[in-house]
Coordinates of C-alpha atoms in Angstrom, one line a residue:
M2 CA 16.9 -44.2 9.9
G3 CA 15.0 -45.7 7.0
A4 CA 14.0 -44.2 3.7
V5 CA 10.7 -43.0 5.0
G6 CA 12.3 -41.4 8.1
R7 CA 14.9 -39.6 5.9
I8 CA 12.1 -38.3 3.7
A9 CA 10.1 -37.1 6.7
W10 CA 13.2 -35.5 8.3
S11 CA 14.1 -33.7 5.0
A12 CA 10.5 -32.5 4.6
A13 CA 10.4 -31.2 8.2
S14 CA 13.8 -29.5 7.8
A15 CA 12.7 -27.8 4.6
A16 CA 9.5 -26.6 6.2
A17 CA 11.4 -25.3 9.2
A18 CA 13.8 -23.5 6.9
A19 CA 11.0 -22.0 4.8
M20 CA 9.2 -20.7 8.0
A21 CA 12.4 -19.2 9.3
W22 CA 13.0 -17.4 6.0
G23 CA 9.4 -16.2 5.8
H24 CA 9.7 -14.8 9.3
F25 CA 12.9 -13.0 8.4
E26 CA 11.5 -11.7 5.1
A27 CA 8.5 -10.2 6.8
G28 CA 10.7 -7.6 8.4
W29 CA 13.3 -7.3 5.5
L30 CA 12.2 -3.9 4.2
R31 CA 13.0 -2.7 0.7
E32 CA 13.4 1.0 0.4
R33 CA 12.8 1.9 -3.2
T34 CA 12.8 5.2 -5.2
L35 CA 10.9 4.8 -8.4
S36 CA 10.6 7.2 -11.3
C37 CA 6.9 7.9 -12.0
P38 CA 6.3 9.5 -15.5
L39 CA 3.1 11.4 -15.9
P40 CA 1.8 12.6 -19.2
V41 CA 0.5 16.0 -18.1
L42 CA 2.8 17.3 -15.3
P43 CA 3.5 21.1 -14.9
P44 CA 7.2 21.9 -14.9
D45 CA 7.0 23.2 -11.4
L46 CA 6.0 19.7 -10.1
E47 CA 8.9 17.9 -11.9
G48 CA 10.9 16.1 -9.2
V49 CA 8.1 16.1 -6.6
R50 CA 8.6 13.2 -4.2
I51 CA 5.6 11.1 -2.9
A52 CA 6.2 8.5 -0.3
H53 CA 3.7 5.6 -0.7
L54 CA 3.1 3.2 2.2
S55 CA 0.4 0.6 2.6
D56 CA -0.9 -2.4 4.6
F57 CA 0.6 -1.8 8.1
H58 CA -1.7 -4.5 9.7
L59 CA -0.5 -3.4 13.2
G60 CA -1.9 -5.1 16.2
V61 CA -0.9 -8.7 15.5
P62 CA 2.4 -10.4 16.2
S63 CA 4.5 -10.1 13.1
R64 CA 7.9 -8.8 12.0
G65 CA 5.8 -6.7 9.6
A66 CA 5.5 -4.2 12.5
R67 CA 9.3 -3.8 12.3
A68 CA 9.0 -3.2 8.6
V69 CA 6.5 -0.4 9.3
E70 CA 8.8 1.2 11.9
R71 CA 11.7 1.2 9.5
A72 CA 9.6 2.5 6.7
V73 CA 8.5 5.5 8.8
E74 CA 12.1 6.1 9.8
W75 CA 13.1 6.2 6.1
V76 CA 10.3 8.6 5.2
E77 CA 11.2 10.7 8.2
E78 CA 14.8 11.0 6.9
R79 CA 13.8 11.6 3.3
R80 CA 11.2 14.3 4.0
P81 CA 9.2 13.9 0.8
D82 CA 6.8 16.5 -0.4
L83 CA 3.8 14.3 0.2
V84 CA 3.0 11.0 2.1
C85 CA 0.2 8.7 1.1
I86 CA -1.0 5.7 3.0
S87 CA -3.4 3.4 1.1
G88 CA -5.2 1.4 3.8
D89 CA -5.2 -1.6 6.1
L90 CA -3.6 0.3 8.9
L91 CA -4.8 -2.0 11.7
S92 CA -5.7 -5.7 12.1
R93 CA -6.5 -5.4 15.8
P94 CA -7.4 -2.4 18.0
R95 CA -4.4 -2.9 20.2
G96 CA -2.2 -1.6 17.4
E97 CA -3.8 1.9 17.5
A98 CA -1.4 3.5 20.0
R99 CA 1.6 2.3 17.9
L100 CA -0.1 3.6 14.7
R101 CA -0.7 7.0 16.2
A102 CA 2.9 7.3 17.5
L103 CA 4.3 6.4 14.1
V104 CA 2.0 8.9 12.2
T105 CA 3.2 11.8 14.3
R106 CA 6.7 11.2 12.9
L107 CA 5.5 11.6 9.3
P108 CA 5.6 15.0 7.4
A109 CA 2.6 17.3 7.9
A110 CA 1.4 16.6 4.3
T111 CA 0.3 13.0 5.1
Y112 CA -3.0 11.6 3.7
A113 CA -4.5 8.2 4.3
V114 CA -7.5 5.9 3.6
L115 CA -8.7 2.8 5.4
G116 CA -8.9 -0.7 4.0
N117 CA -11.0 -3.9 4.5
H118 CA -8.9 -5.1 7.4
D119 CA -9.6 -1.9 9.3
Y120 CA -13.2 -3.1 9.3
A121 CA -12.3 -6.8 9.7
T122 CA -14.0 -7.5 6.4
S123 CA -11.7 -10.3 5.3
R124 CA -11.2 -14.1 5.6
D125 CA -8.4 -13.5 8.1
P126 CA -9.7 -15.1 11.4
F127 CA -7.2 -13.0 13.5
S128 CA -8.6 -9.6 12.3
R129 CA -10.9 -7.5 14.5
P130 CA -12.7 -4.3 13.7
S131 CA -10.2 -1.5 14.2
A132 CA -11.3 1.4 12.1
V133 CA -10.2 4.8 13.4
A134 CA -12.3 7.9 12.9
D135 CA -9.4 10.3 12.5
L136 CA -5.6 10.0 12.2
A137 CA -4.4 13.5 13.3
P138 CA -2.0 15.0 12.5
A139 CA -2.4 13.0 9.2
T140 CA -5.6 13.6 7.2
L141 CA -7.8 10.6 6.9
L142 CA -10.0 10.7 3.8
A143 CA -13.3 8.8 3.4
D144 CA -14.9 9.8 0.1
E145 CA -13.4 13.2 0.7
A146 CA -10.9 15.5 -0.9
A147 CA -8.2 17.7 0.3
T148 CA -6.1 20.3 -1.6
L149 CA -2.6 21.5 -0.7
E150 CA 0.0 23.7 -2.3
V151 CA 3.2 22.1 -3.5
R152 CA 5.8 24.4 -5.2
G153 CA 3.1 27.0 -5.8
R154 CA 0.8 24.5 -7.6
R155 CA -2.5 23.0 -6.5
V156 CA -2.4 19.3 -5.6
Q157 CA -5.6 17.5 -4.8
V158 CA -5.8 14.2 -2.9
V159 CA -9.1 12.3 -3.0
G160 CA -9.6 9.2 -0.8
V161 CA -12.1 6.4 -1.3
D162 CA -14.0 4.9 1.7
P163 CA -13.6 1.1 1.3
R164 CA -17.2 0.6 2.4
T165 CA -18.6 2.5 -0.6
Y166 CA -16.2 0.7 -2.8
W167 CA -17.5 -2.7 -1.6
F168 CA -21.1 -1.7 -2.4
R169 CA -20.1 -0.2 -5.7
R170 CA -21.2 3.3 -4.6
A171 CA -17.9 5.0 -4.8
R172 CA -17.8 7.9 -7.3
P173 CA -14.4 9.6 -6.6
E174 CA -14.4 11.3 -10.0
R175 CA -17.2 13.5 -8.7
L176 CA -14.8 15.0 -6.1
A177 CA -12.0 15.6 -8.7
D178 CA -11.2 19.3 -9.1
P179 CA -10.4 20.0 -12.8
A180 CA -8.6 23.2 -11.7
A181 CA -6.0 21.2 -9.7
D182 CA -2.6 20.9 -11.3
L183 CA -2.2 17.3 -10.0
R184 CA -5.0 15.0 -8.9
I185 CA -4.1 11.9 -6.8
L186 CA -6.6 9.2 -5.8
L187 CA -6.0 7.0 -2.8
C188 CA -8.0 3.7 -2.7
H189 CA -7.1 0.5 -1.0
Y190 CA -8.1 -1.6 -4.0
P191 CA -6.0 -1.5 -7.2
G192 CA -9.1 -2.4 -9.3
V193 CA -10.4 1.1 -8.9
I194 CA -8.3 2.1 -11.8
D195 CA -10.6 0.2 -14.2
K196 CA -13.7 2.0 -12.8
L197 CA -12.5 5.5 -13.3
E198 CA -13.3 8.0 -16.0
P199 CA -10.2 8.9 -18.0
G200 CA -8.9 12.3 -17.1
A201 CA -10.3 12.4 -13.6
F202 CA -7.0 11.6 -11.9
H203 CA -3.3 11.7 -12.9
L204 CA -2.1 9.2 -10.3
V205 CA -3.8 6.4 -8.4
L206 CA -2.2 4.8 -5.3
A207 CA -3.4 1.5 -3.9
G208 CA -2.2 -1.6 -1.9
H209 CA -4.2 -4.6 -0.7
L210 CA -2.3 -7.4 -2.5
H211 CA 1.0 -7.6 -0.5
S212 CA 2.5 -8.7 -3.8
G213 CA 1.0 -12.1 -3.0
Q214 CA 2.7 -12.3 0.4
I215 CA 3.5 -16.0 0.0
C216 CA 4.9 -16.6 -3.4
V217 CA 6.4 -19.6 -5.3
P218 CA 9.0 -18.4 -7.8
Y219 CA 9.1 -20.3 -11.1
G220 CA 10.7 -19.8 -14.5
F221 CA 8.3 -17.2 -15.8
G222 CA 7.6 -15.3 -12.6
K223 CA 5.9 -16.0 -9.3
L224 CA 2.8 -17.9 -8.2
R225 CA 1.1 -15.5 -5.8
L226 CA -0.7 -17.8 -3.4
A227 CA -2.7 -15.1 -1.6
H228 CA -4.0 -13.7 -4.9
L229 CA -3.6 -16.2 -7.7
R230 CA -4.5 -14.1 -10.7
P231 CA -4.1 -10.4 -9.7
R232 CA -4.3 -7.9 -12.6
Y233 CA -2.2 -5.4 -10.7
Y234 CA 0.0 -6.9 -8.1
E235 CA 2.8 -4.4 -7.5
G236 CA 4.6 -1.5 -9.2
L237 CA 3.5 1.0 -11.8
F238 CA 0.8 0.4 -14.4
R239 CA -0.2 2.8 -17.2
R240 CA -4.0 2.6 -17.9
P241 CA -6.5 4.7 -19.8
A242 CA -7.7 6.3 -16.6
G243 CA -4.2 7.3 -15.4
T244 CA -1.0 5.9 -13.8
L245 CA -1.5 3.3 -11.0
H246 CA 1.1 2.5 -8.4
V247 CA 0.4 -0.6 -6.3
S248 CA 2.4 -0.9 -3.1
P249 CA 3.7 -4.4 -2.0
G250 CA 2.7 -3.2 1.5
L251 CA 4.5 -3.6 4.8
G252 CA 2.6 -6.0 7.1
T253 CA 1.2 -9.5 7.0
T254 CA -2.2 -11.2 7.3
F255 CA -3.2 -14.8 8.1
V256 CA 0.3 -15.9 8.8
P257 CA 3.2 -13.7 10.0
F258 CA 5.4 -14.6 7.0
R259 CA 6.4 -13.3 3.6
F260 CA 8.0 -15.4 0.9
A261 CA 9.4 -13.9 -2.3
A262 CA 7.3 -10.8 -1.5
R263 CA 9.4 -8.4 0.5
P264 CA 7.7 -5.5 2.3
E265 CA 8.4 -2.1 0.6
V266 CA 8.2 1.6 1.2
T267 CA 8.3 3.5 -2.1
E268 CA 9.2 7.0 -3.0
L269 CA 7.7 8.0 -6.3
L270 CA 9.7 10.6 -8.2
L271 CA 7.4 12.5 -10.5
E272 CA 8.7 13.4 -13.9
S273 CA 7.0 14.5 -17.1
E274 CA 6.6 11.9 -19.8

């Protein structure tokens, strides 16, 4: 084998290894419990646990579906006080039956919003319109609010419809109840945090970015190829309008791989700041 042949063989081997790893990582779920300090938290809500899931993208072949299954299993075992799902539930309609079966295993206090892939509004050529009108027994919110009682305190969950967000018509702060002891906003897009009036919500939960999905690590961090310059990519961010948590998500789009961007289910442990 000549020099050119050896180079070609090495390149092909490296590509095959990278694809094999990406396939594996797409189903390699991280289960994370994360302390979430909030500046104004009633003592009764100290220690409340909120499971945050996002970006299932069910309906397309991917080990991400296995990550979703394992995430639901983990939440089912943990039995948190509240479960929030921040959009992109389906990439194709054929995933709906699986989605509904999984949702029935989650706690009763489960709230969700839709994302752009549910409406096939993306550059992904494999996505098809798959938006569901309801997600019973979970509560699906589309520019709507729901209030529940947790440890004797009023907790409000407001959900943003992705369609009104696209057209810059979303006004979730108008739904915020100032009498609620804890106000949570669900929106598929992390950028909503910069559009909110300070004080409307204590906690904002979003997804969308998959932590880049295909990333190239380097000395100072990671180059996130799916979103080259995200302002909020994953984890907790403290902003003037409140605390934002961005989920790395569970599924995949475009290609059924993840690289240096593991799928994650997060349990947020609320604590006073």
